[in-house]
Short mmCIF file of C-alpha atoms in Angstrom, two decimals:
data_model
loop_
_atom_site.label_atom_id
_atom_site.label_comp_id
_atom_site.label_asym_id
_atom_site.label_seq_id
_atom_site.Cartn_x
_atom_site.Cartn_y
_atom_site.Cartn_z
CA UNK V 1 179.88 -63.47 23.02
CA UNK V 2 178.45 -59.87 22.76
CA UNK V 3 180.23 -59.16 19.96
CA UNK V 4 177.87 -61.92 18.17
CA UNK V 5 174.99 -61.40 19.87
CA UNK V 6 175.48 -57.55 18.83
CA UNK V 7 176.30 -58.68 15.09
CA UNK V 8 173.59 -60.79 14.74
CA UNK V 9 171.20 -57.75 16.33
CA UNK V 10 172.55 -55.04 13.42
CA UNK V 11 172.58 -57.57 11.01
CA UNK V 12 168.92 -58.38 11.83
CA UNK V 13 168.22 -54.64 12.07
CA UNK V 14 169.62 -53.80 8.39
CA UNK V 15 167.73 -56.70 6.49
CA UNK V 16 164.86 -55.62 8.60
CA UNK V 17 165.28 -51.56 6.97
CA UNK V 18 166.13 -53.35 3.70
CA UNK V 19 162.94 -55.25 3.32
CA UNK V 20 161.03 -52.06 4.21
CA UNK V 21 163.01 -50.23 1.59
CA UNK V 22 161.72 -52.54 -0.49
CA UNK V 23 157.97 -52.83 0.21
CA UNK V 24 158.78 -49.31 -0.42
CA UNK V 25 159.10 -50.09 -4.20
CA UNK V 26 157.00 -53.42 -4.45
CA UNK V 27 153.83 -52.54 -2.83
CA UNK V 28 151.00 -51.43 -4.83
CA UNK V 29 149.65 -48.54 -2.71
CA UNK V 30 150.02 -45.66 -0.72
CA UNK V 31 148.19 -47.28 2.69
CA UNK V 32 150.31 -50.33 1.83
CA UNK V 33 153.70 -48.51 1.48
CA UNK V 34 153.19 -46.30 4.77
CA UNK V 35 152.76 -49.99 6.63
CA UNK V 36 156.44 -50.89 4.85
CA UNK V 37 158.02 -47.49 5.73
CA UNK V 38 156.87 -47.86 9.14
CA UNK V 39 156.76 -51.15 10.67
CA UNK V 40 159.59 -53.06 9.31
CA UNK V 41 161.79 -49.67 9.21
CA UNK V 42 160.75 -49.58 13.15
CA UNK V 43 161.78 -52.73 13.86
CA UNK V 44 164.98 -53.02 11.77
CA UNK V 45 165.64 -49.19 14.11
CA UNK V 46 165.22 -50.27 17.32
CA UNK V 47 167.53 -53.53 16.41
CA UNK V 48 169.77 -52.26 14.99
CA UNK V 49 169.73 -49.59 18.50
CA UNK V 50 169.88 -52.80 20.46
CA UNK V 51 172.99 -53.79 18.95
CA UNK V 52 174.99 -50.52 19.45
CA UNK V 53 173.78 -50.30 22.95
CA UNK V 54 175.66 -53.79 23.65
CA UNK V 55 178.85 -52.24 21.77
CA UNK V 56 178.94 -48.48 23.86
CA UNK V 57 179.59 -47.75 27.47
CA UNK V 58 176.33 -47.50 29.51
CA UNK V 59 175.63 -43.23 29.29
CA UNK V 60 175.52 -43.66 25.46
CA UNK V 61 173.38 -46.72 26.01
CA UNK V 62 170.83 -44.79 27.80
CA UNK V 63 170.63 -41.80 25.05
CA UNK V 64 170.00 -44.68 22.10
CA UNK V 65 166.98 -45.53 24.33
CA UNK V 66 165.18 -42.30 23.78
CA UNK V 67 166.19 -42.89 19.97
CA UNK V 68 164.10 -45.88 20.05
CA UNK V 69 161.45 -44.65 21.91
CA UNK V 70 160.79 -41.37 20.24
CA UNK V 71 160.83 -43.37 16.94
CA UNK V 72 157.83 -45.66 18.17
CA UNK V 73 156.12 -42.55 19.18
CA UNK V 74 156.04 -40.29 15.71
CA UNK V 75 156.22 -42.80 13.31
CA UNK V 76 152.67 -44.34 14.01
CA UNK V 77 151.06 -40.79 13.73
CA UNK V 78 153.07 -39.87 10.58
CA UNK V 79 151.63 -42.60 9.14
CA UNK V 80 148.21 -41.90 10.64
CA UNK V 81 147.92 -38.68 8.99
CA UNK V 82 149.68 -39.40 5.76
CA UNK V 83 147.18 -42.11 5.27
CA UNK V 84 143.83 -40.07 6.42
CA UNK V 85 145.24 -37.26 3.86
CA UNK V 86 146.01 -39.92 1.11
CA UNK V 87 142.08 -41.22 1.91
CA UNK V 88 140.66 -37.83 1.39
CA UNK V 89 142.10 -37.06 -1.10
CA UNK V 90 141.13 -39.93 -3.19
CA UNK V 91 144.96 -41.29 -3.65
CA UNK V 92 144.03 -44.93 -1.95
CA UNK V 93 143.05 -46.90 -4.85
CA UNK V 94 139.45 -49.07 -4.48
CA UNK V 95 140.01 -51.95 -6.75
CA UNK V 96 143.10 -53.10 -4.05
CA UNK V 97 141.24 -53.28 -1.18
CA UNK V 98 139.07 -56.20 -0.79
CA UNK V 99 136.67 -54.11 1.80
CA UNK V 100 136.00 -50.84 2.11
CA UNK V 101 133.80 -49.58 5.17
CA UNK V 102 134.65 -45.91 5.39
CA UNK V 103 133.51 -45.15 1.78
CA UNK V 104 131.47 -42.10 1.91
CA UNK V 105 131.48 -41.66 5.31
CA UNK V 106 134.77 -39.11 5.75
CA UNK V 107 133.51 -36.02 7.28
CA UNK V 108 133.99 -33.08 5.09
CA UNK V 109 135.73 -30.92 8.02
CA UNK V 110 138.63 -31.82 9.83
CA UNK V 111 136.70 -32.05 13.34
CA UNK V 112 139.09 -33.82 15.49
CA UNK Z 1 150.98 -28.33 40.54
CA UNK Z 2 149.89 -31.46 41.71
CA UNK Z 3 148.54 -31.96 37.93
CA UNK Z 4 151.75 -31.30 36.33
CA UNK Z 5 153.60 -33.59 37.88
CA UNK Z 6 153.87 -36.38 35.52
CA UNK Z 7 154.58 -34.13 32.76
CA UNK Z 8 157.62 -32.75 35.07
CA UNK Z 9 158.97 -36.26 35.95
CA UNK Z 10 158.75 -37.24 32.29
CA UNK Z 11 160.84 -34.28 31.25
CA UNK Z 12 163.39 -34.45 33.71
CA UNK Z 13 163.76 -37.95 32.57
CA UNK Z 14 164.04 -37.38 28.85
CA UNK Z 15 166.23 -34.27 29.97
CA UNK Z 16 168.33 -36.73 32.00
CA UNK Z 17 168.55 -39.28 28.92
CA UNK Z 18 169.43 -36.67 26.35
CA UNK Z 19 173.03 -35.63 28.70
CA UNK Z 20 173.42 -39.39 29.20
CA UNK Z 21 174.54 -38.38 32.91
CA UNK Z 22 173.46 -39.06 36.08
CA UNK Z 23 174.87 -36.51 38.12
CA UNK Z 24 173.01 -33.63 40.73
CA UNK Z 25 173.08 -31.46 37.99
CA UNK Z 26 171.46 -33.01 35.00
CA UNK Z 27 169.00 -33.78 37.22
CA UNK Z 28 168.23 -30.34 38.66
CA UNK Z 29 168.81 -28.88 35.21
CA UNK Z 30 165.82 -31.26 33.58
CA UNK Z 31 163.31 -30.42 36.72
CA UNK Z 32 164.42 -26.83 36.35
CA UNK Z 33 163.83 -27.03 32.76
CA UNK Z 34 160.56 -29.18 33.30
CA UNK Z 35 159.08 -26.92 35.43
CA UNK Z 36 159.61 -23.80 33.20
CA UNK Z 37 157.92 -26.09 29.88
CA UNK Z 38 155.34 -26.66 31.77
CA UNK Z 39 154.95 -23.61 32.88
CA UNK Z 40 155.00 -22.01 30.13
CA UNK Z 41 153.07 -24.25 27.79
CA UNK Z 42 149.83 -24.94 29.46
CA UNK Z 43 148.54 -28.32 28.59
CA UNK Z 44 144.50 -28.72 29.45
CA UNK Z 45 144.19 -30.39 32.35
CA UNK Z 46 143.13 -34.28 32.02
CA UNK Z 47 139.63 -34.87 32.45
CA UNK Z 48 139.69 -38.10 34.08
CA UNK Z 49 142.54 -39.81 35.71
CA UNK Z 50 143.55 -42.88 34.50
CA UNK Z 51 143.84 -46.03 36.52
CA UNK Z 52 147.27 -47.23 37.62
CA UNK Z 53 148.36 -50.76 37.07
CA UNK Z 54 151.64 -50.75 37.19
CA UNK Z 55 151.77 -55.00 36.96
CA UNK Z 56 149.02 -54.43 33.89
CA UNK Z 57 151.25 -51.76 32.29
CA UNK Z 58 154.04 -53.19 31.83
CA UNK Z 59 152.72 -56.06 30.18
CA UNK Z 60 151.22 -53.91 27.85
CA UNK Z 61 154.49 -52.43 26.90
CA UNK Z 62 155.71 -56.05 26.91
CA UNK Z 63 152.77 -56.98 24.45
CA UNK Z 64 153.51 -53.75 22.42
CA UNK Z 65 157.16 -54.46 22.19
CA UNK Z 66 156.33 -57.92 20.92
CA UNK Z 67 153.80 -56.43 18.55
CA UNK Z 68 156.05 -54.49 16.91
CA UNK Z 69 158.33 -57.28 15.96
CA UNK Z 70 155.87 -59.50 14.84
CA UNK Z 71 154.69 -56.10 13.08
CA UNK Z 72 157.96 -55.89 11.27
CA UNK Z 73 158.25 -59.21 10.52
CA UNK Z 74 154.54 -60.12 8.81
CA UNK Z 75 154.79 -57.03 6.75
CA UNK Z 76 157.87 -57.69 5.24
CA UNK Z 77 156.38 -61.36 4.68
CA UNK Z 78 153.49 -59.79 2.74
CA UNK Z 79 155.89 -57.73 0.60
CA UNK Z 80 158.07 -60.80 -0.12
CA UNK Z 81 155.08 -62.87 -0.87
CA UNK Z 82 152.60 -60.51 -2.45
CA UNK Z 83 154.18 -57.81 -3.30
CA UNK Z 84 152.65 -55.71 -6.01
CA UNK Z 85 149.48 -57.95 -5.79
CA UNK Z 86 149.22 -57.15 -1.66
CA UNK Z 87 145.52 -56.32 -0.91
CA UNK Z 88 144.41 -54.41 2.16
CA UNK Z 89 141.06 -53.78 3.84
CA UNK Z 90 139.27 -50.47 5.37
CA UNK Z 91 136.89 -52.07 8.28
CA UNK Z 92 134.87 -50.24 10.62
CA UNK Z 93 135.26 -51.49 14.04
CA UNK Z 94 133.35 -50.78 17.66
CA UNK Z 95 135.45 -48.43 19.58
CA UNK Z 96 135.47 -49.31 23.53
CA UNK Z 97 136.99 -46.39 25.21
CA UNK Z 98 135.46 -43.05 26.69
CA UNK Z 99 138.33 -40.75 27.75
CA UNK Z 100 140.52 -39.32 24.52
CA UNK Z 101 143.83 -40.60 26.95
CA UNK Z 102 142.84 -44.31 26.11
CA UNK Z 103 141.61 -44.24 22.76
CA UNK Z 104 145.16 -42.03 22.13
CA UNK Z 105 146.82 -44.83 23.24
CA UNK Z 106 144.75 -47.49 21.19
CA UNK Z 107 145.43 -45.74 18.25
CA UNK Z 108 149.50 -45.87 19.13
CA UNK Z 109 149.16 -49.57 19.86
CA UNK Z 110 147.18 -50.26 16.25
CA UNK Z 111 149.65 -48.35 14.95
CA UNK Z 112 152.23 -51.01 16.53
CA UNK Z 113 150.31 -53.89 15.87
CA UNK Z 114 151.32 -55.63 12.16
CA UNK Z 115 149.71 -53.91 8.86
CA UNK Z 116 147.08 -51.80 10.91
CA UNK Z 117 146.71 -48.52 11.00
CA UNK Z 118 143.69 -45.95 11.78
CA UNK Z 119 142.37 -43.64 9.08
CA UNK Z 120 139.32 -42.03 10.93
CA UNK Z 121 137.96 -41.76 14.83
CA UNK Z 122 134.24 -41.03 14.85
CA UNK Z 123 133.49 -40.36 18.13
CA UNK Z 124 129.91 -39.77 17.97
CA UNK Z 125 129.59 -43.26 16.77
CA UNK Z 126 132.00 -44.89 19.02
CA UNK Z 127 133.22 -46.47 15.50
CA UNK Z 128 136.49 -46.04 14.58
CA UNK Z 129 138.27 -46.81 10.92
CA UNK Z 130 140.75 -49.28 9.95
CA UNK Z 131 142.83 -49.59 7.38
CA UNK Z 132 144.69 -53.91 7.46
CA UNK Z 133 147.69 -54.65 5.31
CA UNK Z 134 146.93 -58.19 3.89
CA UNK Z 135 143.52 -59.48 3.92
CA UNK Z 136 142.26 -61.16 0.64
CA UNK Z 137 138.97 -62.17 1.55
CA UNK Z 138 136.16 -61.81 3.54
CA UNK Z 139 137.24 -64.33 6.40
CA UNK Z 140 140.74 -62.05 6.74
CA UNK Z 141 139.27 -59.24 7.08
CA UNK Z 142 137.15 -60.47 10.07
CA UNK Z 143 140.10 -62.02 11.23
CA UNK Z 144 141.84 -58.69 11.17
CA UNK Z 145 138.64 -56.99 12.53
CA UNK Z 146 138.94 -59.65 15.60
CA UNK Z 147 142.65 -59.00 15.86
CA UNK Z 148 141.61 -55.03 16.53
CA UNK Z 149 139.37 -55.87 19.31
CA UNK Z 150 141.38 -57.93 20.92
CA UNK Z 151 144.48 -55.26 20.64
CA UNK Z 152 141.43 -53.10 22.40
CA UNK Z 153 140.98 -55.55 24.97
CA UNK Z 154 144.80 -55.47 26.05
CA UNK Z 155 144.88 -51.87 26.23
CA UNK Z 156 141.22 -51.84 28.65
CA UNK Z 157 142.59 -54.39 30.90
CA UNK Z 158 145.75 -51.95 31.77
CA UNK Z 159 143.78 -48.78 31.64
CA UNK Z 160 140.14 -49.46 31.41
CA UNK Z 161 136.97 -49.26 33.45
CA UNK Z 162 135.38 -52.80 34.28
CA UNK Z 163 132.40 -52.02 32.03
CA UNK Z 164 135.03 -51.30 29.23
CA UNK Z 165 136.72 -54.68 30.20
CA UNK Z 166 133.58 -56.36 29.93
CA UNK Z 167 132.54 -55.02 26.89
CA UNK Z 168 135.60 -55.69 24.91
CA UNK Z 169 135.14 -59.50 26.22
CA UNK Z 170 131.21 -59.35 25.19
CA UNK Z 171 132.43 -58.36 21.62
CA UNK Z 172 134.93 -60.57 21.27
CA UNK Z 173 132.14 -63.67 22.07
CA UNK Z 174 129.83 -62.09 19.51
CA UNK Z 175 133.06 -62.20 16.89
CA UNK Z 176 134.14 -66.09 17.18
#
């Protein structure tokens, strides 16, 4: 029984990475492409964590934990920063976004 | 001391995690260890102290938790479905929160919640910037603008003042 329950978890886990691999490559721009590296990549992580935990003796179980949760803590200010640089610096294209309510209002200097 | 303390019980747990044993000695090691860290690397001292919920927080880490799969799960439905023709929206959107803990947090949890993520906190303005993975038209994107508040909502009723609580609720009425 854990030995399916644990399959279907990695198994979840790698289409999960997959898909982000591949918003990776499909989606149009950079904004767009952190949300693929990060969310679905996340998810598929911590899954695929999930599994192994059910497959390893407790200690090791415990360790995979701070995997997951150090994951869920960088990876939303990587993308944070990435995409505040990308903004600056003019990389996010206009014509895909269907608002736009920061336009012109960036602060020159990096205040906070 | 007495301010330190969390940080110190947080190391000595992650300490404790990283050997993966729970023996006397991991454990003095990591307060050992936590002590000198913090010690040594002076944080500034926290303005204001947060409330503690415990009941409240841990359905916020439920919701978060939650949010993340859905998260996963909607954008890599929008890159099936849209692909290279995916649109996205940059909104502005009222930020509730006075201390720099909460609205830390509130960025994590939009960070969490599916396609969001924020580009710029202006402070002065209480306004803080968006950017939403999907929206096509004007209704999504005050859909996704709703969907912000409300994350803000979730976070204020684990760690908020009342007057935050009820503002987030006032905002959400003027919204629907």
């Amino acid at each position: 029984m854990t030995d399916v329950v644990s399959a279907v978890l990695l198994l979840g886990g790698a289409l999960s990475c997959l898909l982000g691999a591949f918003g990776l490559l499909r989606l149009p721009d950079l904004p767009g492409r952190l949300q693929a590296a990060t969310k679905p990549q996340t998810l598929g992580l911590l899954l695929i964590l999930a599994g192994t935990a059910l497959r390893v003796e407790l200690e090791s179980a415990v360790t995979l934990l701070l995997v997951g949760l150090f994951q869920v803590i960088t990876a939303p200010v990587i993308s944070q920063l990435l995409g505040r640089s990308a903004y600056r610096a003019g990389a996010v294209r206009r014509d895909l976004l269907v608002a736009d309510e920061l336009a012109g209002k960036m602060p020159e200097e990096d205040e906070s | 001391m007495r301010g330190r303390l969390p940080a110190v019980l947080w190391l000595t747990c992650v300490w404790v995690l990283l050997w993966g044993t729970f023996t006397p000695a991991s454990i003095v090691g990591g307060l050992v260890v936590a002590v000198l860290v913090t010690a040594l690397f002076r944080l500034p001292p926290a303005t204001d102290r947060l409330p503690v919920r415990p009941l409240r927080i841990c359905g916020l880490v439920l919701f978060l938790l939650w949010d993340i799969a859905v998260s996963g799960v909607e954008v890599s439905w929008e890159v099936l479905r849209h692909g290279p023709r995916a649109r996205g929206a940059i909104m502005a959107v009222p930020l509730i929160a006075s201390s720099d803990q909460v609205v830390t947090i509130m960025a994590s949890a939009l960070s969490l919640s599916p396609g969001t993520m924020a580009l710029q906190i202006d402070h002065d303005h209480d306004v803080w910037y968006v950017y939403a993975l999907g929206p096509r038209d004007d209704a999504d994107v005050d859909r996704a603008r709703r969907r912000v508040v409300d994350m803000q909502r979730r976070v204020l009723s684990a760690l908020g003042s009342p007057d935050e609580q009820a503002e987030a609720e006032r905002l959400l009425g003027r919204m629907s």
